[in-house]
Tab-separated table of C-alpha atoms and ligand atoms in Angstrom:
chain	number	residue	atom	x	y	z
A	1	MET	CA	6.714	18.687	9.019
A	2	LYS	CA	3.492	17.027	9.794
A	3	TYR	CA	2.102	14.149	7.918
A	4	LEU	CA	-0.999	12.176	7.875
A	5	ILE	CA	-1.146	8.561	6.881
A	6	GLU	CA	-4.418	6.772	5.724
A	7	THR	CA	-4.312	3.025	5.347
A	8	ILE	CA	-6.679	0.893	3.167
A	9	GLY	CA	-6.102	-2.845	2.873
A	10	CYS	CA	-4.884	-5.742	4.939
A	11	GLN	CA	-2.951	-6.109	8.222
A	12	MET	CA	0.250	-6.060	6.222
A	13	ASN	CA	-0.503	-2.519	4.991
A	14	VAL	CA	-1.386	-1.469	8.623
A	15	CYS	CA	1.918	-2.860	9.678
A	16	GLU	CA	3.919	-1.116	6.884
A	17	SER	CA	2.236	2.120	7.597
A	18	ASP	CA	3.388	1.787	11.246
A	19	THR	CA	6.956	0.946	10.201
A	20	LEU	CA	6.856	4.045	7.928
A	21	SER	CA	5.579	6.132	10.723
A	22	GLU	CA	8.452	5.058	12.960
A	23	ALA	CA	10.933	5.812	10.169
A	24	LEU	CA	9.460	9.187	9.608
A	25	SER	CA	9.654	10.045	13.333
A	26	ASP	CA	13.513	9.515	13.082
A	27	TYR	CA	13.438	12.418	10.575
A	28	GLU	CA	11.524	14.380	13.176
A	29	MET	CA	8.233	14.297	11.265
A	30	LEU	CA	5.050	14.452	13.385
A	31	LYS	CA	2.021	12.351	12.612
A	32	VAL	CA	-1.316	14.002	12.809
A	33	SER	CA	-4.760	12.742	12.327
A	34	ASN	CA	-6.468	15.674	10.920
A	35	VAL	CA	-6.156	16.286	7.050
A	36	SER	CA	-6.231	20.124	7.573
A	37	ASP	CA	-3.110	19.945	9.907
A	38	ALA	CA	-0.889	17.874	7.410
A	39	ASP	CA	1.710	19.098	5.226
A	40	ILE	CA	2.064	15.672	3.645
A	41	ILE	CA	-0.751	13.188	3.078
A	42	ILE	CA	0.254	9.721	2.589
A	43	LEU	CA	-2.193	7.034	1.187
A	44	ASN	CA	-1.298	3.428	1.707
A	45	THR	CA	-3.366	1.452	-1.004
A	46	CYS	CA	-4.853	-2.007	-1.689
A	47	SER	CA	-5.497	-3.763	-4.937
A	48	VAL	CA	-7.133	-6.794	-3.870
A	49	ARG	CA	-10.661	-6.101	-4.979
A	50	SER	CA	-11.801	-3.367	-7.342
A	51	GLN	CA	-13.755	-1.851	-4.453
A	52	ALA	CA	-10.497	-1.234	-2.503
A	53	GLU	CA	-9.065	0.680	-5.594
A	54	GLN	CA	-12.322	2.792	-5.862
A	55	LYS	CA	-11.792	3.757	-2.276
A	56	ALA	CA	-8.359	4.988	-2.941
A	57	PHE	CA	-9.485	6.895	-6.083
A	58	SER	CA	-12.199	8.645	-4.235
A	59	TYR	CA	-9.869	9.523	-1.442
A	60	ILE	CA	-7.376	10.976	-3.973
A	61	GLY	CA	-10.347	12.835	-5.436
A	62	ARG	CA	-11.202	14.550	-2.142
A	63	ILE	CA	-7.551	15.497	-1.720
A	64	GLU	CA	-7.540	17.188	-5.062
A	65	ASP	CA	-10.050	19.716	-3.665
A	66	LEU	CA	-8.058	20.138	-0.653
A	67	LYS	CA	-5.014	20.833	-2.621
A	68	LYS	CA	-6.674	23.622	-4.593
A	69	GLN	CA	-6.951	25.401	-1.271
A	70	ASN	CA	-3.650	24.603	0.043
A	71	PRO	CA	-1.227	23.974	-2.994
A	72	ASN	CA	1.762	23.459	-0.551
A	73	VAL	CA	0.445	20.189	0.721
A	74	LYS	CA	2.306	17.142	-0.837
A	75	VAL	CA	0.427	13.869	-1.612
A	76	VAL	CA	2.101	10.621	-1.731
A	77	VAL	CA	0.443	7.145	-2.714
A	78	ILE	CA	2.177	4.150	-1.679
A	79	GLY	CA	1.470	0.330	-1.401
A	80	CYS	CA	-0.104	-2.335	-3.672
A	81	MET	CA	-2.311	-0.113	-5.942
A	82	ALA	CA	0.739	2.261	-6.406
A	83	GLU	CA	2.715	-0.805	-7.520
A	84	ARG	CA	0.025	-1.917	-9.814
A	85	LEU	CA	-0.874	1.376	-11.547
A	86	GLY	CA	2.248	3.293	-10.944
A	87	THR	CA	2.555	6.562	-12.940
A	88	LYS	CA	-0.898	6.188	-14.260
A	89	ILE	CA	-1.931	7.385	-10.854
A	90	ARG	CA	0.223	10.589	-11.271
A	91	LYS	CA	-1.049	11.092	-14.810
A	92	ARG	CA	-4.619	10.854	-13.878
A	93	PHE	CA	-4.394	12.906	-10.571
A	94	LYS	CA	-2.322	16.055	-10.848
A	95	SER	CA	-2.420	16.548	-7.053
A	96	VAL	CA	-0.303	13.328	-6.402
A	97	ASP	CA	3.328	14.268	-6.086
A	98	LEU	CA	4.846	10.890	-5.580
A	99	VAL	CA	3.798	7.217	-6.108
A	100	LEU	CA	5.809	4.564	-4.435
A	101	GLY	CA	4.984	1.016	-5.487
A	102	ILE	CA	5.221	-1.722	-2.791
A	103	LYS	CA	8.475	-3.052	-4.228
A	104	ASP	CA	10.007	0.066	-3.037
A	105	ILE	CA	9.032	-0.458	0.373
A	106	ASP	CA	12.623	-0.207	1.978
A	107	LYS	CA	13.026	3.289	0.468
A	108	PHE	CA	9.738	4.813	1.373
A	109	ALA	CA	10.748	7.045	4.270
A	110	LEU	CA	13.799	8.331	2.401
A	111	LYS	CA	11.880	9.175	-0.777
A	112	ILE	CA	9.239	10.805	1.249
A	113	VAL	CA	11.723	12.852	3.136
A	114	ASN	CA	13.504	13.878	-0.014
A	115	LEU	CA	10.243	15.047	-1.481
A	116	CYS	CA	9.890	17.675	1.209
A	117	LYS	CA	13.266	18.347	2.237
A	118	PHE	CA	12.318	21.627	4.047
A	119	ASN	CA	12.188	22.467	7.692
A	120	THR	CA	11.759	20.115	10.532
A	121	VAL	CA	9.140	20.347	13.094
A	122	ASN	CA	9.386	22.295	16.379
A	123	SER	CA	10.896	19.704	18.842
A	124	ASP	CA	8.301	20.770	21.536
A	125	VAL	CA	5.483	19.047	19.731
A	126	LEU	CA	7.444	16.028	18.636
A	127	VAL	CA	5.854	13.020	20.414
A	128	ASN	CA	7.594	9.746	19.526
A	129	ASN	CA	5.481	7.263	21.329
A	130	THR	CA	6.334	4.055	19.634
A	131	SER	CA	5.280	1.955	22.719
A	132	GLN	CA	2.402	-0.421	21.558
A	133	ILE	CA	0.673	-3.172	23.378
A	134	ILE	CA	0.180	-5.230	20.179
A	135	SER	CA	2.772	-4.985	17.617
A	136	TYR	CA	2.979	-6.453	14.120
A	137	VAL	CA	6.033	-8.174	12.563
A	138	THR	CA	6.201	-9.069	8.774
A	139	ILE	CA	8.034	-12.321	8.517
A	140	ILE	CA	7.361	-13.152	4.838
A	141	ARG	CA	6.915	-10.686	1.936
A	142	GLY	CA	5.084	-11.655	-1.377
A	143	CYS	CA	3.259	-14.865	-2.218
A	144	ASN	CA	3.975	-17.874	-4.498
A	145	ASN	CA	0.568	-19.419	-4.419
A	146	PHE	CA	-1.156	-17.871	-7.336
A	147	CYS	CA	-4.708	-18.597	-6.432
A	148	SER	CA	-6.503	-17.931	-9.629
A	149	TYR	CA	-8.430	-14.980	-8.433
A	150	CYS	CA	-5.701	-13.162	-6.417
A	151	VAL	CA	-3.580	-10.053	-7.519
A	152	VAL	CA	-1.399	-10.110	-4.512
A	153	PRO	CA	1.494	-12.333	-6.150
A	154	PHE	CA	1.503	-9.872	-9.032
A	155	VAL	CA	1.885	-6.649	-6.939
A	156	ARG	CA	4.027	-8.029	-4.046
A	157	GLY	CA	6.157	-10.433	-6.085
A	158	ARG	CA	7.435	-13.837	-5.200
A	159	GLU	CA	7.610	-15.097	-1.583
A	160	VAL	CA	10.599	-14.099	0.386
A	161	SER	CA	11.163	-15.099	4.058
A	162	LEU	CA	13.084	-12.606	6.024
A	163	ASP	CA	16.251	-13.318	8.152
A	164	ASN	CA	15.095	-15.046	11.380
A	165	GLN	CA	17.662	-13.105	13.624
A	166	THR	CA	16.456	-9.722	12.256
A	167	ILE	CA	12.779	-10.832	13.155
A	168	LEU	CA	13.887	-12.080	16.500
A	169	ASN	CA	15.720	-8.694	17.300
A	170	GLN	CA	12.705	-6.753	16.121
A	171	CYS	CA	10.519	-8.693	18.333
A	172	GLN	CA	12.766	-8.246	21.356
A	173	LYS	CA	12.881	-4.603	20.712
A	174	PHE	CA	9.102	-4.318	20.739
A	175	VAL	CA	8.901	-6.240	23.975
A	176	GLN	CA	11.508	-4.025	25.632
A	177	ASN	CA	9.272	-1.048	24.559
A	178	GLY	CA	6.312	-2.546	26.348
A	179	THR	CA	4.725	-4.797	23.645
A	180	LYS	CA	2.689	-7.670	25.252
A	181	GLU	CA	1.516	-9.462	22.051
A	182	ILE	CA	3.179	-9.850	18.732
A	183	MET	CA	1.315	-10.730	15.427
A	184	LEU	CA	3.363	-12.276	12.824
A	185	LEU	CA	2.346	-11.496	9.308
A	186	GLY	CA	2.707	-12.915	5.855
A	187	GLN	CA	0.259	-13.778	3.041
A	188	ASN	CA	1.100	-17.371	3.896
A	189	VAL	CA	2.843	-17.304	7.273
A	190	ASN	CA	3.147	-20.999	7.823
A	191	SER	CA	5.369	-21.484	4.842
A	192	TYR	CA	8.104	-19.413	6.548
A	193	LYS	CA	11.678	-20.902	5.745
A	194	TYR	CA	14.912	-19.276	6.214
A	195	GLY	CA	18.077	-21.384	6.177
A	196	GLN	CA	17.555	-24.010	8.862
A	197	THR	CA	14.600	-22.068	10.407
A	198	ASN	CA	11.092	-23.049	9.598
A	199	PHE	CA	7.829	-21.519	10.897
A	200	VAL	CA	7.622	-23.804	13.924
A	201	SER	CA	11.208	-23.192	15.066
A	202	LEU	CA	10.835	-19.361	14.540
A	203	VAL	CA	7.617	-19.247	16.538
A	204	ARG	CA	9.376	-21.410	19.388
A	205	ASP	CA	12.283	-18.955	19.454
A	206	ILE	CA	9.930	-15.879	19.616
A	207	CYS	CA	7.956	-17.382	22.516
A	208	LYS	CA	11.099	-17.529	24.541
A	209	ILE	CA	11.389	-13.863	24.764
A	210	ASP	CA	10.911	-12.748	28.397
A	211	GLY	CA	7.923	-10.375	28.884
A	212	LEU	CA	6.193	-11.433	25.819
A	213	LYS	CA	2.634	-12.523	26.911
A	214	ARG	CA	0.977	-13.476	23.512
A	215	LEU	CA	1.799	-14.456	20.047
A	216	ARG	CA	-0.422	-14.633	16.969
A	217	PHE	CA	0.176	-15.168	13.399
A	218	MET	CA	-1.768	-14.817	10.190
A	219	THR	CA	-2.688	-15.875	7.460
A	220	ASN	CA	-2.297	-19.561	7.403
A	221	HIS	CA	-2.803	-21.353	4.034
A	222	PRO	CA	-4.606	-24.725	4.709
A	223	LYS	CA	-2.275	-26.592	2.574
A	224	ASP	CA	0.717	-25.590	4.825
A	225	LEU	CA	-0.759	-26.207	8.274
A	226	SER	CA	1.281	-29.080	9.502
A	227	ASP	CA	0.570	-31.381	12.522
A	228	GLU	CA	3.809	-30.150	14.012
A	229	LEU	CA	2.337	-26.674	14.043
A	230	ILE	CA	-0.979	-27.867	15.416
A	231	GLU	CA	0.905	-29.487	18.276
A	232	LEU	CA	2.813	-26.379	19.075
A	233	ILE	CA	-0.465	-24.299	19.125
A	234	ALA	CA	-1.635	-26.819	21.655
A	235	ASN	CA	1.451	-26.882	23.813
A	236	GLU	CA	3.026	-23.479	23.750
A	237	LYS	CA	1.248	-21.287	26.390
A	238	LYS	CA	1.855	-17.958	24.698
A	239	ILE	CA	0.335	-18.770	21.409
A	240	CYS	CA	-3.257	-17.489	21.129
A	241	HIS	CA	-5.958	-19.963	20.486
A	242	HIS	CA	-7.116	-18.435	17.312
A	243	ILE	CA	-6.382	-19.401	13.721
A	244	HIS	CA	-7.468	-17.484	10.558
A	245	LEU	CA	-7.738	-20.348	7.968
A	246	PRO	CA	-9.279	-19.091	4.667
A	247	MET	CA	-11.448	-21.801	3.253
A	248	GLN	CA	-12.873	-19.609	0.311
A	249	SER	CA	-15.381	-22.137	-0.868
A	250	GLY	CA	-16.943	-25.421	0.129
A	251	SER	CA	-17.239	-26.674	-3.386
A	252	ASN	CA	-14.299	-28.913	-4.677
A	253	LYS	CA	-15.021	-27.890	-8.141
A	254	ILE	CA	-14.509	-24.169	-7.262
A	255	LEU	CA	-11.629	-24.841	-5.002
A	256	LYS	CA	-9.936	-26.485	-7.933
A	257	ALA	CA	-10.726	-23.498	-10.247
A	258	MET	CA	-9.291	-21.255	-7.527
A	259	ASN	CA	-6.160	-23.197	-7.297
A	260	ARG	CA	-6.338	-23.455	-3.685
A	261	LYS	CA	-4.649	-26.939	-3.642
A	262	TYR	CA	-7.004	-28.595	-1.096
A	263	THR	CA	-10.350	-30.203	-1.053
A	264	TYR	CA	-13.277	-29.531	1.165
A	265	GLU	CA	-12.612	-32.821	2.965
A	266	TYR	CA	-9.014	-31.982	3.658
A	267	TYR	CA	-10.102	-28.679	5.130
A	268	LEU	CA	-12.628	-30.335	7.258
A	269	GLU	CA	-9.973	-32.781	8.528
A	270	LEU	CA	-7.740	-29.742	9.624
A	271	VAL	CA	-10.664	-28.291	11.472
A	272	TYR	CA	-11.278	-31.610	13.256
A	273	LYS	CA	-7.450	-31.922	14.076
A	274	LEU	CA	-7.347	-28.381	15.455
A	275	ARG	CA	-10.452	-28.694	17.571
A	276	THR	CA	-9.352	-32.071	19.022
A	277	LYS	CA	-5.741	-30.843	19.986
A	278	VAL	CA	-6.856	-27.271	20.974
A	279	PRO	CA	-10.647	-27.659	22.137
A	280	GLU	CA	-11.091	-23.982	22.778
A	281	ILE	CA	-9.561	-22.781	19.586
A	282	SER	CA	-11.389	-20.159	17.592
A	283	ILE	CA	-11.334	-20.735	13.864
A	284	THR	CA	-12.098	-17.749	11.414
A	285	THR	CA	-12.129	-17.704	7.696
A	286	ASP	CA	-12.614	-16.028	4.362
A	287	ILE	CA	-15.092	-16.783	1.691
A	288	ILE	CA	-15.472	-15.721	-1.813
A	289	VAL	CA	-19.011	-15.835	-3.402
A	290	GLY	CA	-19.769	-15.583	-7.069
A	291	PHE	CA	-16.489	-16.926	-8.471
A	292	PRO	CA	-16.762	-17.787	-12.135
A	293	GLU	CA	-19.144	-20.861	-12.876
A	294	GLU	CA	-20.297	-20.917	-9.254
A	295	THR	CA	-23.692	-22.510	-9.613
A	296	ASP	CA	-26.359	-22.740	-6.983
A	297	LYS	CA	-25.172	-26.112	-5.982
A	298	ASP	CA	-21.442	-24.885	-5.533
A	299	PHE	CA	-22.904	-22.042	-3.406
A	300	ASN	CA	-25.006	-24.436	-1.298
A	301	ASP	CA	-21.913	-26.555	-0.612
A	302	THR	CA	-20.315	-23.511	0.748
A	303	PHE	CA	-23.345	-22.572	2.760
A	304	GLU	CA	-23.588	-26.170	4.265
A	305	ALA	CA	-19.884	-26.021	5.041
A	306	ILE	CA	-20.406	-22.850	7.038
A	307	LYS	CA	-23.323	-24.418	8.948
A	308	ASN	CA	-21.386	-27.571	9.527
A	309	ILE	CA	-18.084	-26.078	10.541
A	310	ARG	CA	-19.634	-23.100	12.519
A	311	PHE	CA	-16.780	-20.666	12.313
A	312	ASP	CA	-16.106	-18.231	15.075
A	313	GLY	CA	-15.758	-15.455	12.529
A	314	LEU	CA	-16.062	-15.036	8.886
A	315	TYR	CA	-15.255	-12.528	6.055
A	316	VAL	CA	-17.100	-12.911	2.976
A	317	PHE	CA	-16.320	-11.130	-0.326
A	318	LYS	CA	-17.992	-10.915	-3.714
A	319	TYR	CA	-15.763	-12.045	-6.526
A	320	SER	CA	-14.062	-9.199	-8.207
A	321	PRO	CA	-11.856	-9.969	-11.511
A	322	ARG	CA	-8.410	-8.732	-11.124
A	323	PRO	CA	-6.064	-7.916	-14.029
A	324	ASN	CA	-3.353	-10.512	-15.013
A	325	THR	CA	-4.829	-13.243	-12.773
A	326	LYS	CA	-5.932	-16.696	-14.252
A	327	ALA	CA	-9.559	-16.203	-13.186
A	328	SER	CA	-9.860	-12.985	-15.089
A	329	ASN	CA	-9.833	-14.952	-18.194
A	330	MET	CA	-12.753	-16.844	-17.159
A	331	LEU	CA	-16.288	-15.376	-17.756
A	332	ASP	CA	-17.452	-13.451	-14.698
A	333	ASP	CA	-20.751	-15.086	-15.100
A	334	VAL	CA	-22.557	-14.629	-11.798
A	335	PRO	CA	-24.462	-11.506	-11.898
A	336	LEU	CA	-23.859	-8.752	-9.347
A	337	GLU	CA	-27.371	-9.137	-7.950
A	338	GLU	CA	-26.837	-12.906	-7.220
A	339	LYS	CA	-23.290	-12.132	-5.843
A	340	LYS	CA	-24.943	-9.594	-3.336
A	341	ASN	CA	-27.679	-12.301	-2.644
A	342	ARG	CA	-25.216	-14.956	-1.785
A	343	LEU	CA	-23.108	-12.648	0.264
A	344	SER	CA	-26.088	-11.756	2.351
A	345	ILE	CA	-27.114	-15.261	2.845
A	346	ILE	CA	-23.748	-16.285	4.196
A	347	LEU	CA	-23.368	-13.101	6.272
A	348	ASN	CA	-27.020	-13.775	7.927
A	349	GLU	CA	-25.921	-17.348	8.747
A	350	ALA	CA	-22.477	-16.370	9.983
A	351	ASN	CA	-23.819	-13.593	12.274
A	352	LYS	CA	-26.409	-15.969	13.626
A	353	ILE	CA	-23.564	-18.644	14.523
A	354	SER	CA	-21.465	-15.889	15.947
A	355	SER	CA	-24.334	-14.668	18.183
A	356	GLU	CA	-24.860	-18.181	19.556
A	357	ILE	CA	-21.047	-18.723	20.031
A	358	VAL	CA	-20.670	-15.356	22.002
A	359	SER	CA	-23.821	-15.631	23.888
A	360	SER	CA	-22.649	-19.164	25.245
A	361	MET	CA	-19.679	-17.370	26.763
A	362	VAL	CA	-21.840	-15.195	28.976
A	363	GLY	CA	-21.105	-16.101	32.683
A	364	LYS	CA	-17.689	-17.454	31.983
A	365	THR	CA	-14.524	-16.026	33.290
A	366	LEU	CA	-11.922	-15.434	30.382
A	367	GLU	CA	-8.369	-14.336	30.417
A	368	VAL	CA	-7.912	-11.070	28.295
A	369	LEU	CA	-5.272	-8.820	27.400
A	370	THR	CA	-6.200	-5.011	27.471
A	371	ASP	CA	-5.077	-3.014	24.346
A	372	ASN	CA	-6.980	0.073	24.216
A	373	PHE	CA	-8.785	2.660	26.526
A	374	TYR	CA	-11.450	5.422	25.690
A	375	ASP	CA	-14.576	6.955	27.175
A	376	ASN	CA	-13.633	5.066	30.444
A	377	THR	CA	-13.859	1.759	28.519
A	378	LEU	CA	-10.991	-0.835	28.262
A	379	GLU	CA	-10.996	-2.791	25.203
A	380	ALA	CA	-9.457	-6.227	25.400
A	381	LYS	CA	-9.108	-9.427	23.529
A	382	THR	CA	-9.586	-12.975	24.709
A	383	LYS	CA	-6.962	-15.631	23.834
A	384	SER	CA	-9.157	-16.774	20.972
A	385	GLY	CA	-9.214	-13.158	19.660
A	386	ARG	CA	-12.768	-12.085	20.735
A	387	LYS	CA	-13.268	-8.488	21.649
A	388	VAL	CA	-14.227	-7.748	25.222
A	389	PHE	CA	-15.268	-4.301	26.461
A	390	ILE	CA	-15.007	-3.477	30.217
A	391	LYS	CA	-17.035	-0.168	30.979
A	392	ASN	CA	-16.218	2.071	33.802
A	393	ALA	CA	-12.699	0.780	33.949
A	394	ASN	CA	-9.360	2.303	35.191
A	395	LYS	CA	-6.685	3.223	32.533
A	396	ASP	CA	-4.041	1.592	34.876
A	397	TYR	CA	-5.266	-1.716	33.588
A	398	LEU	CA	-4.190	-0.924	29.959
A	399	GLY	CA	-1.783	-3.591	28.742
A	400	LYS	CA	-2.467	-6.159	31.434
A	401	ILE	CA	-3.641	-9.587	31.372
A	402	LEU	CA	-6.569	-9.851	33.362
A	403	ASN	CA	-9.526	-12.108	34.236
A	404	VAL	CA	-12.865	-10.947	33.169
A	405	CYS	CA	-16.271	-12.327	33.933
A	406	ILE	CA	-18.580	-11.957	30.900
A	407	GLU	CA	-21.848	-10.278	31.637
A	408	GLU	CA	-23.386	-9.603	28.187
A	409	SER	CA	-22.922	-10.419	24.492
A	410	LYS	CA	-23.665	-8.667	21.146
A	411	VAL	CA	-23.242	-10.229	17.690
A	412	HIS	CA	-19.424	-10.243	17.720
A	413	SER	CA	-18.424	-8.758	20.992
A	414	LEU	CA	-18.556	-9.327	24.609
A	415	PHE	CA	-18.844	-7.080	27.756
A	416	GLY	CA	-17.695	-7.996	31.163
A	417	ASN	CA	-16.019	-6.862	34.559
A	418	ILE	CA	-12.615	-7.461	35.965
A	419	VAL	CA	-12.395	-10.248	38.376
A	420	VAL	CA	-10.089	-9.474	41.357
B	1	LIG	N1	-3.016	-14.554	1.732
B	1	LIG	C1	-4.263	-14.589	2.405
B	1	LIG	C2	-5.350	-13.388	2.091
B	1	LIG	C3	-5.197	-12.605	0.973
B	1	LIG	S1	-6.279	-11.437	0.556
B	1	LIG	C4	-4.841	-15.940	2.093
B	1	LIG	O1	-4.384	-16.516	1.360
B	1	LIG	O2	-5.901	-16.141	2.660
B	1	LIG	C5	-7.702	-11.613	1.713
B	1	LIG	C6	-8.969	-12.133	1.062
B	1	LIG	O3	-9.427	-11.596	0.138
B	1	LIG	C7	-8.828	-13.672	0.575
B	1	LIG	O4	-8.635	-14.596	1.435
B	1	LIG	C8	-9.923	-13.826	-0.348
B	1	LIG	O5	-10.996	-14.261	0.292
B	1	LIG	C9	-10.197	-12.321	-0.656
B	1	LIG	N2	-9.853	-12.027	-2.088
B	1	LIG	C10	-8.793	-12.080	-2.629
B	1	LIG	N3	-8.835	-11.772	-3.991
B	1	LIG	C11	-10.033	-11.626	-4.305
B	1	LIG	C12	-11.010	-11.244	-5.438
B	1	LIG	N4	-10.394	-11.196	-6.556
B	1	LIG	N5	-12.218	-11.052	-5.331
B	1	LIG	C13	-12.791	-11.252	-4.161
B	1	LIG	N6	-12.073	-11.678	-2.994
B	1	LIG	C14	-10.884	-11.737	-3.041
B	2	LIG	FE1	-3.586	-14.460	-2.666
B	2	LIG	FE2	-3.684	-16.996	-2.382
B	2	LIG	FE3	-1.373	-15.660	-1.904
B	2	LIG	FE4	-3.377	-15.579	-0.344
B	2	LIG	S1	-2.369	-17.366	-0.692
B	2	LIG	S2	-2.146	-13.831	-0.960
B	2	LIG	S3	-5.161	-15.591	-1.739
B	2	LIG	S4	-2.460	-15.816	-3.940
B	3	LIG	FE1	-2.926	-6.545	1.542
B	3	LIG	FE2	-4.403	-5.403	-0.346
B	3	LIG	FE3	-1.969	-5.487	-0.848
B	3	LIG	S1	-4.994	-7.166	0.743
B	3	LIG	S2	-1.209	-7.361	0.277
B	3	LIG	S3	-2.957	-4.481	0.737
B	3	LIG	S4	-3.559	-5.920	-2.371
């Protein structure tokens, strides 16, 4: 049996697709990357914005055509949109054989295997290469925050911290298999609590694993970023100097309407603390433009905040009303054209700042971890999460911590040579 898995959505979905792939390989199922080679097509979906759902629908639409040519191929839709829309997807698309919502996550592999209980793959072609340089480990499922725009608590359910011993074992297993960097995942990782173990003590324990070189975690909610955690980032050498800290807006009126539970001043104070304790820290963020009742003044507050803070990286989204959320009861009163306009203003400024930051890195020697190799190029990441490309490189350097001298920069990326 050969399967293809296509993933839409956040890092968590990517992680869950990986976990599913690993489970399917235990059933001797082989992953392929070409749709025409697949006996099963799995689509892992996202509901966070209407655009993400549109993307899934158009993907399924394309598969419908494929299924007309090859009726034996099985189509499985999993993840957040599968949870939200459930059987409606099956009703609308005759080609879909199975829909598995995210709450069924522990049964994904078994249900998929049951769907196609026929022959297994020829063992000659079975490659079970689970060794990954960077591995993702989910430590919290769901979310309790109910930001007024967000569908995640509705599809993923209430926040549950996973057993710390299971997490540690999983991390150990990855490191034994060659993982150098672990990324801990959760919608709100820093609120982790399992028995006596909180996020700081969990991170401390994971950092003790021999052979682990780097640790990252995301996403951090500003309201739960403790001084203790900032100290730990400053003092624990394995923790990367990068924090993704979604601000969403620079206007206190909008932050309140979003139910983010902090003010802009509080956020600024966090940035100050982080930069004081960890001077080289890279701070990235998420911004929503065109939230209901966002006036020119509110938008300008966000714009000024971005100029003031100078984020190392930024994702900006047009507000998209989601069913069941509190904000969906508010009038979506910023016209689409204006949302687009605000988005491009933010993006231009963010790109300008990012270019300035990366160009100031030219000439410096930075420590990187190499995590990918193609076309004679090594791809690597700095401790602060910046991508560095090393051209004409040797594959033997893959998975290594190296010093690289930065020779050139583009908007978000760096190019350099290994220093020996
Ligand atoms: N748990 C994380 C991220 C969740 S989704 C956090 O709290 O930051 C990732 C990003 O999508 C959010 O940070 C937000 O900026 C954006 N987002 C979520 N819902 C949205 C919506 N309805 N419309 C537009 N952007 C949205
Ligand atoms: Fe959504 Fe807010 Fe939870 Fe993030 S913290 S997943 S934005 S409700
Ligand atoms: Fe992630 Fe999208 Fe679900 S952002 S949690 S895959 S709704």
